[in-house]
PDB file of C-alpha atoms and ligand atoms in Angstrom:
ATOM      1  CA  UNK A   1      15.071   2.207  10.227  1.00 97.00           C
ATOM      2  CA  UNK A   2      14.004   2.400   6.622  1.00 98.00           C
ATOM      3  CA  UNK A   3      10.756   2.361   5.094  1.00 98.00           C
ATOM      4  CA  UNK A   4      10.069   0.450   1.531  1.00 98.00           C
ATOM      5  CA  UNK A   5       7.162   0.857  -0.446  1.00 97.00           C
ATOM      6  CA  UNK A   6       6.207  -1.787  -2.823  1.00 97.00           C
ATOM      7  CA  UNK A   7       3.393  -0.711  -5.516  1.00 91.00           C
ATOM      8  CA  UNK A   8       0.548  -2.608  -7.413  1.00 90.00           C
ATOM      9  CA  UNK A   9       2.586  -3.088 -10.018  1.00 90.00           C
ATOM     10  CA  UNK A  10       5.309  -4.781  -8.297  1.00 92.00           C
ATOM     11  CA  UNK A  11       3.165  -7.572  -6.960  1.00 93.00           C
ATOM     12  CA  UNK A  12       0.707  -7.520  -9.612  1.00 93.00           C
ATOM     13  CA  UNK A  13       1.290 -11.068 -10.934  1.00 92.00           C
ATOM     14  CA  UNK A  14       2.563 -14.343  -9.304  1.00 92.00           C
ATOM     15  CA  UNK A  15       6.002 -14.366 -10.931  1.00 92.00           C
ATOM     16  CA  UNK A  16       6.377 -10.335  -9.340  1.00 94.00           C
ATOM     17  CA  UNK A  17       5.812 -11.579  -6.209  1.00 95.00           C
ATOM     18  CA  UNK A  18       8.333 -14.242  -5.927  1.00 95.00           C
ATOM     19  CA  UNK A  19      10.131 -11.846  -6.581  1.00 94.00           C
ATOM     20  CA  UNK A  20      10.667 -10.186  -3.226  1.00 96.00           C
ATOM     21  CA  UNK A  21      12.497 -12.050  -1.407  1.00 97.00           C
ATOM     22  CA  UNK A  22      15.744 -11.918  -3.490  1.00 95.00           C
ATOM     23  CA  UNK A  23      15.469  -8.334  -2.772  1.00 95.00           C
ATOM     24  CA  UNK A  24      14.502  -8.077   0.645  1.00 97.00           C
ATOM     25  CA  UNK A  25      16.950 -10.912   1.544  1.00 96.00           C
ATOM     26  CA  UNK A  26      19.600  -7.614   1.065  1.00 94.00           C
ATOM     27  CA  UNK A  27      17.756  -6.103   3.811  1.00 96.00           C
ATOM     28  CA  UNK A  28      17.543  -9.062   6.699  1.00 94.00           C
ATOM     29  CA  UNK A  29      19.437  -7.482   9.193  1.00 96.00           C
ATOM     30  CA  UNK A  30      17.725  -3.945   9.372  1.00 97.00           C
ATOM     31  CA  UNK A  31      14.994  -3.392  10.842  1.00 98.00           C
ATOM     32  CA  UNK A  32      12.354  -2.172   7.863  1.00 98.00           C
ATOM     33  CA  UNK A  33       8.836  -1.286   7.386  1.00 98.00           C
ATOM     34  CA  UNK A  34       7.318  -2.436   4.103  1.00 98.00           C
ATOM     35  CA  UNK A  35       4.259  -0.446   2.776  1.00 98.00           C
ATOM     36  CA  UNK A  36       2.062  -2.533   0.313  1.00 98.00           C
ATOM     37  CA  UNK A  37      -0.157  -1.330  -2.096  1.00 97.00           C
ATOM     38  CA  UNK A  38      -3.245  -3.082  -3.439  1.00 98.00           C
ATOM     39  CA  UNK A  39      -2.129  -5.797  -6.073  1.00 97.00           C
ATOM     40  CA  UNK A  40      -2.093  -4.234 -10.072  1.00 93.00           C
ATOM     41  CA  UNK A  41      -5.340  -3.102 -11.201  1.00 94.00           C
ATOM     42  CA  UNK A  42      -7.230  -4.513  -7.972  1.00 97.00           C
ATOM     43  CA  UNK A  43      -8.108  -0.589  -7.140  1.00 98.00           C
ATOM     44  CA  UNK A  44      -9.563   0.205 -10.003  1.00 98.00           C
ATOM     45  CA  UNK A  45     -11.906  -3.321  -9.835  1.00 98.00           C
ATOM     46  CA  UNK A  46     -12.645  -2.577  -6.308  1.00 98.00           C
ATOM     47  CA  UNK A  47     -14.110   0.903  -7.318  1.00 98.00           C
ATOM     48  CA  UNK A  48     -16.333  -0.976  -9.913  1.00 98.00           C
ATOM     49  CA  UNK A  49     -17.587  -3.068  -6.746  1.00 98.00           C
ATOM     50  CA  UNK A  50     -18.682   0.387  -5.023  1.00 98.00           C
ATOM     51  CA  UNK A  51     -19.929   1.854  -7.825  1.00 98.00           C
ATOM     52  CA  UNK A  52     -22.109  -1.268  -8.432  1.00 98.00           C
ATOM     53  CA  UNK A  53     -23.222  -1.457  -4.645  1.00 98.00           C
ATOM     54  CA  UNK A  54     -24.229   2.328  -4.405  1.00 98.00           C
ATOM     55  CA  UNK A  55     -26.253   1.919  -7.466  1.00 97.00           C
ATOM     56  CA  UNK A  56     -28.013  -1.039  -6.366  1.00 97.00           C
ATOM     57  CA  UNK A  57     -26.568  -3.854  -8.601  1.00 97.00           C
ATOM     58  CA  UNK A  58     -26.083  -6.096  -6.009  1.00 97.00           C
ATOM     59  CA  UNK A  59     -25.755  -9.125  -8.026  1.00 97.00           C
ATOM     60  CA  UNK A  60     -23.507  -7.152 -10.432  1.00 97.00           C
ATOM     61  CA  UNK A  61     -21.277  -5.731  -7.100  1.00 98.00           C
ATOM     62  CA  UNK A  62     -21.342  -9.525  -6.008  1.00 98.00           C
ATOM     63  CA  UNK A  63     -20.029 -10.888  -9.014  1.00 98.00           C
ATOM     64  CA  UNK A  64     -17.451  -8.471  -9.505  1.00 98.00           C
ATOM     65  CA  UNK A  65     -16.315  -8.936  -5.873  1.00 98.00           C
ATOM     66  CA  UNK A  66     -16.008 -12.880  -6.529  1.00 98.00           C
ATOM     67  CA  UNK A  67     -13.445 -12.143  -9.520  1.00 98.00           C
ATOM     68  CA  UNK A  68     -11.700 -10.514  -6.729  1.00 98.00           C
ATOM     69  CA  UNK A  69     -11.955 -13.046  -4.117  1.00 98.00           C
ATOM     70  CA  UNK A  70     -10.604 -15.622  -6.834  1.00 97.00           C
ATOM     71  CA  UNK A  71      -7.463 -13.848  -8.064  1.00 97.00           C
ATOM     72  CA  UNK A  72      -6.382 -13.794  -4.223  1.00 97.00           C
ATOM     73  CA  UNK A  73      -7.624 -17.351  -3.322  1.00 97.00           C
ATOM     74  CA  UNK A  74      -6.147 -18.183  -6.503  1.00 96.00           C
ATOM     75  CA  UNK A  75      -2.380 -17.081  -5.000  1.00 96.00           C
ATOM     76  CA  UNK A  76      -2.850 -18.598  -1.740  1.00 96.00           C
ATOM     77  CA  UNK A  77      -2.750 -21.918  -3.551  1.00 95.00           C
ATOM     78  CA  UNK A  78       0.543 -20.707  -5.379  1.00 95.00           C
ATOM     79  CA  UNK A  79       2.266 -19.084  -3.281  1.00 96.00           C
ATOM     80  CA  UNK A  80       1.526 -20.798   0.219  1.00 96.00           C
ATOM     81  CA  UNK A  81       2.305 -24.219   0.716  1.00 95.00           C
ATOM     82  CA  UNK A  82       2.192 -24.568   5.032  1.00 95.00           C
ATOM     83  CA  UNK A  83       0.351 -21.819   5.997  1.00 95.00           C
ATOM     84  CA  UNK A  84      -1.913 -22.041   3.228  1.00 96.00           C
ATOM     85  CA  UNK A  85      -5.099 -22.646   6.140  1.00 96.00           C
ATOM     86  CA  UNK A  86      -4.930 -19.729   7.766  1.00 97.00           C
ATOM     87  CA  UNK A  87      -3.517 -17.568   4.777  1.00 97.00           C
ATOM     88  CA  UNK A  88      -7.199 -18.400   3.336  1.00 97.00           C
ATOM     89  CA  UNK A  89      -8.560 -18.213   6.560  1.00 97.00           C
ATOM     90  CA  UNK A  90      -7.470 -14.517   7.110  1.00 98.00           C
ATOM     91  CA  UNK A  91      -8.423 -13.453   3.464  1.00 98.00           C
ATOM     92  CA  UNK A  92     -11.958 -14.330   4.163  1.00 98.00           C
ATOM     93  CA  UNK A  93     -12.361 -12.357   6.937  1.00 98.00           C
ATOM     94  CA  UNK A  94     -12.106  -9.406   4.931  1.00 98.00           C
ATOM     95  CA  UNK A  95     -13.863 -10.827   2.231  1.00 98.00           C
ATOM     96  CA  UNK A  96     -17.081 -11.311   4.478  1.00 98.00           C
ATOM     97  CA  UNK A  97     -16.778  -7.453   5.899  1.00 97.00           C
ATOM     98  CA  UNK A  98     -17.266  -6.267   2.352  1.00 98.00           C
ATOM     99  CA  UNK A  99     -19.785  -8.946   1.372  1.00 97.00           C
ATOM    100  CA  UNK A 100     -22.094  -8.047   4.460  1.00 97.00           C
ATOM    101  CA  UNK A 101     -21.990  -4.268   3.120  1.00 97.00           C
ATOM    102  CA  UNK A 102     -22.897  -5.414   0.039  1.00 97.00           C
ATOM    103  CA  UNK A 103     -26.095  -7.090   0.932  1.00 96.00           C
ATOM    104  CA  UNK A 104     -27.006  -3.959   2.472  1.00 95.00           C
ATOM    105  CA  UNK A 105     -28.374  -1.137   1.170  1.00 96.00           C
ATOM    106  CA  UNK A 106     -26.531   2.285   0.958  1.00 96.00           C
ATOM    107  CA  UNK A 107     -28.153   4.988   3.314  1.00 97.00           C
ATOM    108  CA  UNK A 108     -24.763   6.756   3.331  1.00 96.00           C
ATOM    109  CA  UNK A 109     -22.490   8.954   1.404  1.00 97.00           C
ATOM    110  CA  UNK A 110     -20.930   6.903  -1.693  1.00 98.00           C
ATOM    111  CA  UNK A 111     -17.458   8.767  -0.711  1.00 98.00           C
ATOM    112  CA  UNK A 112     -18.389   6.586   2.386  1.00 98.00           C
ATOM    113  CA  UNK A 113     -18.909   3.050   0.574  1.00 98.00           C
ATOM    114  CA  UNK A 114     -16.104   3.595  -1.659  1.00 98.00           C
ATOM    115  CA  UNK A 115     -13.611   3.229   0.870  1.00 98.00           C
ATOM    116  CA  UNK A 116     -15.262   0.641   3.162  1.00 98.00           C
ATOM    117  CA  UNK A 117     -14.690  -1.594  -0.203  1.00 98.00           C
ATOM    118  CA  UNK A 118     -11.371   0.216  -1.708  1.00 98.00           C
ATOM    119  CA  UNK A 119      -9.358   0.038   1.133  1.00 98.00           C
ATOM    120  CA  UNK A 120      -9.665  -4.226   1.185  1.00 98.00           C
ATOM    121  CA  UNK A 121      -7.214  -4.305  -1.718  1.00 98.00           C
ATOM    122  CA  UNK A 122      -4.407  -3.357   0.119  1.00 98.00           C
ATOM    123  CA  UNK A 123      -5.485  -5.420   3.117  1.00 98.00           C
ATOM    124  CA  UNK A 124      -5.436  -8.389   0.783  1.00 98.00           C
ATOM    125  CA  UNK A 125      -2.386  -7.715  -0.561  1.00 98.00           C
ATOM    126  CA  UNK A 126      -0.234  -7.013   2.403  1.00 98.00           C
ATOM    127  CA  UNK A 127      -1.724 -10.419   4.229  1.00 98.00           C
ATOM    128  CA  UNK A 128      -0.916 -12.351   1.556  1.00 97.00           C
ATOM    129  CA  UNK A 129       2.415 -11.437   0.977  1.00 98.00           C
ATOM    130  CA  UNK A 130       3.072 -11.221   4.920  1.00 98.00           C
ATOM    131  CA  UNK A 131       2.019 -15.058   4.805  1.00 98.00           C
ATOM    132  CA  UNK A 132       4.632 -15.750   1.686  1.00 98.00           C
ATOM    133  CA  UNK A 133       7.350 -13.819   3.109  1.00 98.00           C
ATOM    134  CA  UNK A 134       7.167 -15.800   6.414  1.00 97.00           C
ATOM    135  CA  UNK A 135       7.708 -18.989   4.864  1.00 96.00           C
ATOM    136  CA  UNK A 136      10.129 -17.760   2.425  1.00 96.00           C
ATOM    137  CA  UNK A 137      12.444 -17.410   5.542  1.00 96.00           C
ATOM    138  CA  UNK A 138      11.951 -13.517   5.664  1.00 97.00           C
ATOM    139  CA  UNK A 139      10.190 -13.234   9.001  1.00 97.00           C
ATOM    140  CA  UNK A 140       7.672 -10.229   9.510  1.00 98.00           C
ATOM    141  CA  UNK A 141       4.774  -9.053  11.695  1.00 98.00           C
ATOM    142  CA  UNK A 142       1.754  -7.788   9.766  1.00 98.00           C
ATOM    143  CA  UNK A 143      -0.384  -4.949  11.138  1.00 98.00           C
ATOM    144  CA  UNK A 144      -3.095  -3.393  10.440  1.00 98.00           C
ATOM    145  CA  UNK A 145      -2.434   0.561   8.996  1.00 98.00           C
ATOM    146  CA  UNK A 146      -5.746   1.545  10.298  1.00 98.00           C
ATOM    147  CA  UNK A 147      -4.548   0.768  13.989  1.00 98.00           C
ATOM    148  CA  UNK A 148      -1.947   2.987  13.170  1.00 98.00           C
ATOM    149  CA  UNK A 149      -2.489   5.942  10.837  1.00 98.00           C
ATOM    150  CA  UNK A 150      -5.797   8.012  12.401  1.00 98.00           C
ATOM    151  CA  UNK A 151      -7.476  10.609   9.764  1.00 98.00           C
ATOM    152  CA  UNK A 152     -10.307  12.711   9.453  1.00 98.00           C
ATOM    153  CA  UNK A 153     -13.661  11.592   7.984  1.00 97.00           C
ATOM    154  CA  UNK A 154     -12.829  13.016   4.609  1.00 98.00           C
ATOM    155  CA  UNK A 155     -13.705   9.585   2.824  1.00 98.00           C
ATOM    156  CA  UNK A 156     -11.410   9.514  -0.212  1.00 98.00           C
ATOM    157  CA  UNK A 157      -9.039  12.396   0.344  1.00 97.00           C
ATOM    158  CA  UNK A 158      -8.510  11.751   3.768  1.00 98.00           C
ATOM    159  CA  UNK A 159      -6.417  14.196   6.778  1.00 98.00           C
ATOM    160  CA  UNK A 160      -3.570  12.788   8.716  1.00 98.00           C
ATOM    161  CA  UNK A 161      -3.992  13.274  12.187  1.00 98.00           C
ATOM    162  CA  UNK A 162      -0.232  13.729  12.591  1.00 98.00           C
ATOM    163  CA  UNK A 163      -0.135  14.226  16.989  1.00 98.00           C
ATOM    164  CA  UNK A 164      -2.463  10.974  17.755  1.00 98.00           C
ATOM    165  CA  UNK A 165      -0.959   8.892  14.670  1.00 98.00           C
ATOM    166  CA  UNK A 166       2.543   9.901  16.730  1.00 98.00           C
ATOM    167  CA  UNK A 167       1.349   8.136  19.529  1.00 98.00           C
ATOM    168  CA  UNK A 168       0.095   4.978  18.181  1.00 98.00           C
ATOM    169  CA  UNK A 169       3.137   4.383  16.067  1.00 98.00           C
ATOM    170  CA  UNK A 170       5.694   5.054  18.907  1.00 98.00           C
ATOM    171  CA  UNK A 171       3.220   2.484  21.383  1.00 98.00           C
ATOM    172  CA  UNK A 172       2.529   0.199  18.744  1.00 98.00           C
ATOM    173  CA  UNK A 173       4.394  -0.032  15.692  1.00 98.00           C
ATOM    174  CA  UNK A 174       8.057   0.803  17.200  1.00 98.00           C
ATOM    175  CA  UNK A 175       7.526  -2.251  19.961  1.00 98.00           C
ATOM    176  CA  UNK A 176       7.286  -4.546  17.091  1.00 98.00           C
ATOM    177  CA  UNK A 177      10.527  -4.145  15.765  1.00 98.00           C
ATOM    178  CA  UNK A 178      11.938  -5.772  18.956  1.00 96.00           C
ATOM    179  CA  UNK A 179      10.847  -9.215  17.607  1.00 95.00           C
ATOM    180  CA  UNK A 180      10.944  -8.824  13.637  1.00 96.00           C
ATOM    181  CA  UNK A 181      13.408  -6.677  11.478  1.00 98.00           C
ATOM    182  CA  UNK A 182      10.300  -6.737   9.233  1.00 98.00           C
ATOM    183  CA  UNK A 183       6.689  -5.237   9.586  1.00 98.00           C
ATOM    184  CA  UNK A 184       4.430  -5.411   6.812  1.00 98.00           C
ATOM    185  CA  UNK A 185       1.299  -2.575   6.643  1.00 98.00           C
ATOM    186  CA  UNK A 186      -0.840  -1.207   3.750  1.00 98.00           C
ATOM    187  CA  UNK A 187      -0.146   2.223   2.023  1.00 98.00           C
ATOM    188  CA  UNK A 188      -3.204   4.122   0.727  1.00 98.00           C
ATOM    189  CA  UNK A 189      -5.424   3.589   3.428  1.00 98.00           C
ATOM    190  CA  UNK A 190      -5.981   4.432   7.356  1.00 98.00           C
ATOM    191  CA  UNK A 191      -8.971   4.857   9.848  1.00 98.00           C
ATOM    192  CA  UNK A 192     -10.966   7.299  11.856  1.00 98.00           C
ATOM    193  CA  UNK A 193     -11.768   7.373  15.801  1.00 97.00           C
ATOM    194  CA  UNK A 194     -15.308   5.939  14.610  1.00 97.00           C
ATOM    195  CA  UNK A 195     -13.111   2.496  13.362  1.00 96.00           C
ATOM    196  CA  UNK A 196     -14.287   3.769   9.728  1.00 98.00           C
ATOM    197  CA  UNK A 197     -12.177   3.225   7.029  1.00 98.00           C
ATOM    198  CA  UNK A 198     -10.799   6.086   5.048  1.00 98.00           C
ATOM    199  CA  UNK A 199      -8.345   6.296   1.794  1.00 98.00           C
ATOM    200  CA  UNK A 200      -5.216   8.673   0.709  1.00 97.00           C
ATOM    201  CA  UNK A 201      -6.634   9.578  -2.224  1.00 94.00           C
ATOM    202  CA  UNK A 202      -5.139   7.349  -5.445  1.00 93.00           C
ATOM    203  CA  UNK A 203      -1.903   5.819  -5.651  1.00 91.00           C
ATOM    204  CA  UNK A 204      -1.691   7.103  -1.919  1.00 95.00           C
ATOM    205  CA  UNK A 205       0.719   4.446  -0.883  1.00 97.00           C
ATOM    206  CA  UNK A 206       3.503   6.811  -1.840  1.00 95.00           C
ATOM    207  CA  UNK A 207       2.328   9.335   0.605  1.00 97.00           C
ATOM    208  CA  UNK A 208       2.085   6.853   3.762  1.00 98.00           C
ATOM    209  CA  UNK A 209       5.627   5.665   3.161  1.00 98.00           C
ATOM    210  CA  UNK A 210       6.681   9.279   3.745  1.00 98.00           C
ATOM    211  CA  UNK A 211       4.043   9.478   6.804  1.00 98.00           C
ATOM    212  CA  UNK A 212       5.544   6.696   8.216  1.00 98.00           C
ATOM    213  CA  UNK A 213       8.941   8.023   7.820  1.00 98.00           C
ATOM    214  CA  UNK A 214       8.436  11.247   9.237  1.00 98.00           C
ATOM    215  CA  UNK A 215       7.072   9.279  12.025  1.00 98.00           C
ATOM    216  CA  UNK A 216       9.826   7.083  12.578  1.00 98.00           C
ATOM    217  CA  UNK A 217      12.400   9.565  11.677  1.00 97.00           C
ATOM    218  CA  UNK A 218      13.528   7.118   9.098  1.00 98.00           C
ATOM    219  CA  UNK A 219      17.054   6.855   7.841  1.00 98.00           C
ATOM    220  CA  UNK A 220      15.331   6.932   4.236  1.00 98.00           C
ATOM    221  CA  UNK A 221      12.612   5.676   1.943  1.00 97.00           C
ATOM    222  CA  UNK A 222      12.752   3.123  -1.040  1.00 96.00           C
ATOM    223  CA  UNK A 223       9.550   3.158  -3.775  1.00 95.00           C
ATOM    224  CA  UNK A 224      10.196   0.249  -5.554  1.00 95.00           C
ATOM    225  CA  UNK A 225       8.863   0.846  -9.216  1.00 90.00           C
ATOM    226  CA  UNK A 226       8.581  -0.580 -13.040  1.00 84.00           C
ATOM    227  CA  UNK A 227      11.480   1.477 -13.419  1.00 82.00           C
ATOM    228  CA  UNK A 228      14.806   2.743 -12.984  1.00 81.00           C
ATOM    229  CA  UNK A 229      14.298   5.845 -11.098  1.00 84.00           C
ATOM    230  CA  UNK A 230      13.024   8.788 -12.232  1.00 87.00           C
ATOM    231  CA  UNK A 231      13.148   9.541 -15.984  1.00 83.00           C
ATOM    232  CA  UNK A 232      13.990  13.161 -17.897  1.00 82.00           C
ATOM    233  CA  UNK A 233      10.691  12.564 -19.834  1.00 80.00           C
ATOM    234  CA  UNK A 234       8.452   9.964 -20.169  1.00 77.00           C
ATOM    235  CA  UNK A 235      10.604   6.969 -22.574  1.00 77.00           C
ATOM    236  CA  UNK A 236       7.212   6.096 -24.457  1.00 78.00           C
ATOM    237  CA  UNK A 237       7.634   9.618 -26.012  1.00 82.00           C
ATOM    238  CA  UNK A 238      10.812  10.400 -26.325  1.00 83.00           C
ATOM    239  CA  UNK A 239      14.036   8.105 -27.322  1.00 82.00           C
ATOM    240  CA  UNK A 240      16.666  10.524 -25.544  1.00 84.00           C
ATOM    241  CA  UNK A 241      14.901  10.283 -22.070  1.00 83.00           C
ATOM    242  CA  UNK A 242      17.544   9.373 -19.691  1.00 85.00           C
ATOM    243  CA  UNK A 243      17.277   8.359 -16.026  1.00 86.00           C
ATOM    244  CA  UNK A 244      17.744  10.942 -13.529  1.00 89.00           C
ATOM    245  CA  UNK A 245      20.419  10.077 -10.913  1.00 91.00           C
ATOM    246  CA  UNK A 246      19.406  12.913  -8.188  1.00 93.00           C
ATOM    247  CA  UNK A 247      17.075  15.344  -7.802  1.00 92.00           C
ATOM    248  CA  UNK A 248      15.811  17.414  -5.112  1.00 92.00           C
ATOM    249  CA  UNK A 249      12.762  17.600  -3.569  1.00 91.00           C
ATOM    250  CA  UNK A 250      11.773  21.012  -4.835  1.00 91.00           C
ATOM    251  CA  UNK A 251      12.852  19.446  -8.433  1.00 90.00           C
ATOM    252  CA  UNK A 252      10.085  16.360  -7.868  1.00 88.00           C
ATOM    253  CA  UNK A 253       7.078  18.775  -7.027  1.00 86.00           C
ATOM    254  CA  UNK A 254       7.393  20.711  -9.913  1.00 85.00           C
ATOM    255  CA  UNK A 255       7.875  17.518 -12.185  1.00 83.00           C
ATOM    256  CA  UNK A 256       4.519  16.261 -10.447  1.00 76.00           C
ATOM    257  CA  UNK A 257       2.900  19.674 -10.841  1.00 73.00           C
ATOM    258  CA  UNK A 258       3.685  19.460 -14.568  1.00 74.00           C
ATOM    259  CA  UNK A 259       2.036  16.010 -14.769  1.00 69.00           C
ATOM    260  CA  UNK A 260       4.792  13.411 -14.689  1.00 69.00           C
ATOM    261  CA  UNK A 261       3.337  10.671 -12.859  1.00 70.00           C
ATOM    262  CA  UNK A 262       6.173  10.223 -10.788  1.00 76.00           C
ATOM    263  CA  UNK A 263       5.222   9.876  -7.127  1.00 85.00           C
ATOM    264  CA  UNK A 264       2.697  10.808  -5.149  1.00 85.00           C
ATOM    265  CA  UNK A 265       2.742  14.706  -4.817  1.00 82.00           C
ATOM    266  CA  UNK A 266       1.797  14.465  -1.166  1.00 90.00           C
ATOM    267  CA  UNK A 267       4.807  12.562  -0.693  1.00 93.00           C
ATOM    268  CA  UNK A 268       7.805  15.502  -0.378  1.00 92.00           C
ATOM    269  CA  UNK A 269       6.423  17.444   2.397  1.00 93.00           C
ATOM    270  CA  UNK A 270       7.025  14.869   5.337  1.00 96.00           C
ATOM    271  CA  UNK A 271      10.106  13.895   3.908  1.00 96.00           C
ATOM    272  CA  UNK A 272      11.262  17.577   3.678  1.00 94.00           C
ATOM    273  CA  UNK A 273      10.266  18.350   7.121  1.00 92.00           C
ATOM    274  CA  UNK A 274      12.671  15.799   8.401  1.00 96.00           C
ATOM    275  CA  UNK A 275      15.302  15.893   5.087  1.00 96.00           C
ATOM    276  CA  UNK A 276      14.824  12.125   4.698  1.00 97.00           C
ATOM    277  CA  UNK A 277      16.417  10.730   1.675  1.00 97.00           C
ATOM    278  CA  UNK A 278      13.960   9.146  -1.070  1.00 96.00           C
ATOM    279  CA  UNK A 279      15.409   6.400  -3.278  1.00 95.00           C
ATOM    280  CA  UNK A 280      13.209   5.502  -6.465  1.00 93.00           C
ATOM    281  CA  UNK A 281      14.535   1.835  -7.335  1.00 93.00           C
ATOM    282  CA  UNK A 282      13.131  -0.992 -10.015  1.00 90.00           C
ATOM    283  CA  UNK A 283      12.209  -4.134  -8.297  1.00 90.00           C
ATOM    284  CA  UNK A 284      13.226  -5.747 -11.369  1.00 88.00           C
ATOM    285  CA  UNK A 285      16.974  -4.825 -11.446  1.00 88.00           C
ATOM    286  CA  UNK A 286      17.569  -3.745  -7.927  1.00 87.00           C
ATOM    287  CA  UNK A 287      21.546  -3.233  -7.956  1.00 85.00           C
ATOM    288  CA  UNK A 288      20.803  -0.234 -10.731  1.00 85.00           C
ATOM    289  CA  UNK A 289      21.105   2.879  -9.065  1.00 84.00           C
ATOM    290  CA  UNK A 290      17.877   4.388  -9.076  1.00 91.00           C
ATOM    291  CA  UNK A 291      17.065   8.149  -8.311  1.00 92.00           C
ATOM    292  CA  UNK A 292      17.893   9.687  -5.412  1.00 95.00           C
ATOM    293  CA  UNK A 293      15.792  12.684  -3.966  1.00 93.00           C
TER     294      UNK A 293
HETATM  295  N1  LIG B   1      -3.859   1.013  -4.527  1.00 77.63           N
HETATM  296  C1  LIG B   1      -4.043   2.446  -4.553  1.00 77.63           C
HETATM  297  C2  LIG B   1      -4.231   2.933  -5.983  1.00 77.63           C
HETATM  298  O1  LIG B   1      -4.091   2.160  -6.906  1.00 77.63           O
HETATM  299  C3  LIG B   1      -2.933   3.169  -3.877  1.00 77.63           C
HETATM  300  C4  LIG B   1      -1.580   3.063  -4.542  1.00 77.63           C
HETATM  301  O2  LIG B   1      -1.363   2.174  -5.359  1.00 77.63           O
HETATM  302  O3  LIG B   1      -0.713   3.865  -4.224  1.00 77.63           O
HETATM  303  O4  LIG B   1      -4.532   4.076  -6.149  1.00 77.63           O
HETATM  304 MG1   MG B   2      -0.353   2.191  -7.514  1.00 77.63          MG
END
């Protein structure tokens, strides 16, 4: 089993997205689990919806949330041509959740709100492209991460519960894999017993492909980046930055702990506990090497 985690920026624009399939054609015959984040900068306008709702621009939190709505609808037209019905028809199931909050008025914590809205971005995303994979011949089950992944009701910086999260993914995630080779979920995000929804913290998806893989014991984990692999210092800076072939995981902490926006720092520790392999790989040249943790 191997877990891949595709981020915003991979699947930020039309032309990313058709994208996948040449890669993940590679992969047909394994059985993987592919961890979506929210499309490019959808986070960061989903935030603006929250922010908008908890101070009571409605019209303002509506509007924004339409720009949304559009930039998905928008890809349903150009990337689904059969399925293209119920695509929409799934997309605007989420769309009304979020929509009937908004019409509301807040009476809770804003940590609350903000991921009731946030976490929609990656359950956009990962429907969308679970439609568009299935009819580019790449078969896959979509599920829903908050079935799955069970935290605390620290909204926004929310704690795995690692023994009932066990359970769920060995009764309902590892069955799935019986039919598909590929099951689509949503990084960043996950629930509580209350059927709340509850976020990572930012750029989180990192961290739930490692979650995932410590559940699964995983034979390794892919981030698929901008990039190729992990750099010696940031290229925008400095010319003689080179790309790091390995490092270890002790090596990646202390990178993240100086700053380098590398991956997620939560990441290492459930890969450590089970010495799973980390690959950091471009999406846009996949046969480079990439850095290996
Ligand atoms: N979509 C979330 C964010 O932008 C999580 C992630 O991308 O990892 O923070
Ligand atoms: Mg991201």
């Amino acid at each position: 089993m191997k877990v891949f985690k595709f981020g915003g920026a991979s699947i930020s624009n039309y032309e990313r997205i058709k994208n996948l399939p040449s890669i993940l054609e590679n992969f047909k015959d394994e059985k993987v689990l592919i961890v979506i984040s929210a499309m490019g900068k959808m986070t960061n306008a989903l935030e603006k919806v929250a922010a908008a709702f908890y101070e009571e621009r409605k019209e303002d939190a509506l509007s924004l949330f339409q720009k949304i709505k559009n930039a998905h609808l928008d890809l349903v037209k150009y990337l689904i041509t059969l399925q293209w019905k119920k695509a929409g028809d799934s997309l605007n199931d989420f769309f009304t959740e979020v929509e009937w909050m908004l019409h509301d008025k807040p009476v809770k914590d804003f940590n609350y709100y903000y991921d009731q809205v946030v976490c929609t971005g990656e359950l956009l995303s990962s429907t969308l492209i679970s439609f568009y994979l299935n009819e580019a011949n790449l078969p896959n089950h979509w599920i829903d991460v908050r079935d799955l992944l069970r935290t605390d009701d620290t909204f926004r910086d929310a704690k795995i519960d690692w023994e009932y999260s066990q359970k769920t993914v060995s009764k309902k995630l590892i069955p799935l894999f019986e039919k598909n080779n590929f099951v689509i979920t949503q990084g960043f995000i996950a629930g509580t017993d209350e059927n709340e929804s509850t976020t990572l913290g930012r750029e989180g998806s990192d961290y739930t492909a490692a979650i995932f893989a410590q559940l699964l014991n995983a034979d390794n984990v892919t981030i698929w980046k901008d990039v190729n692999g992990i750099m010696s210092a940031d290229p925008k800076e400095f010319k003689e930055a080179v790309n790091l072939e390995e490092l270890s995981y002790k090596e990646v902490i202390e990178m993240a702990y100086y700053g380098a926006q590398v991956i997620h720092p939560k990441t290492i520790k459930p890969l450590q506990n089970k010495l799973i392999p980390l690959y950091v790989k471009s999406f846009l040249n996949p046969a480079s090497e990439g850095t290996l943790i």
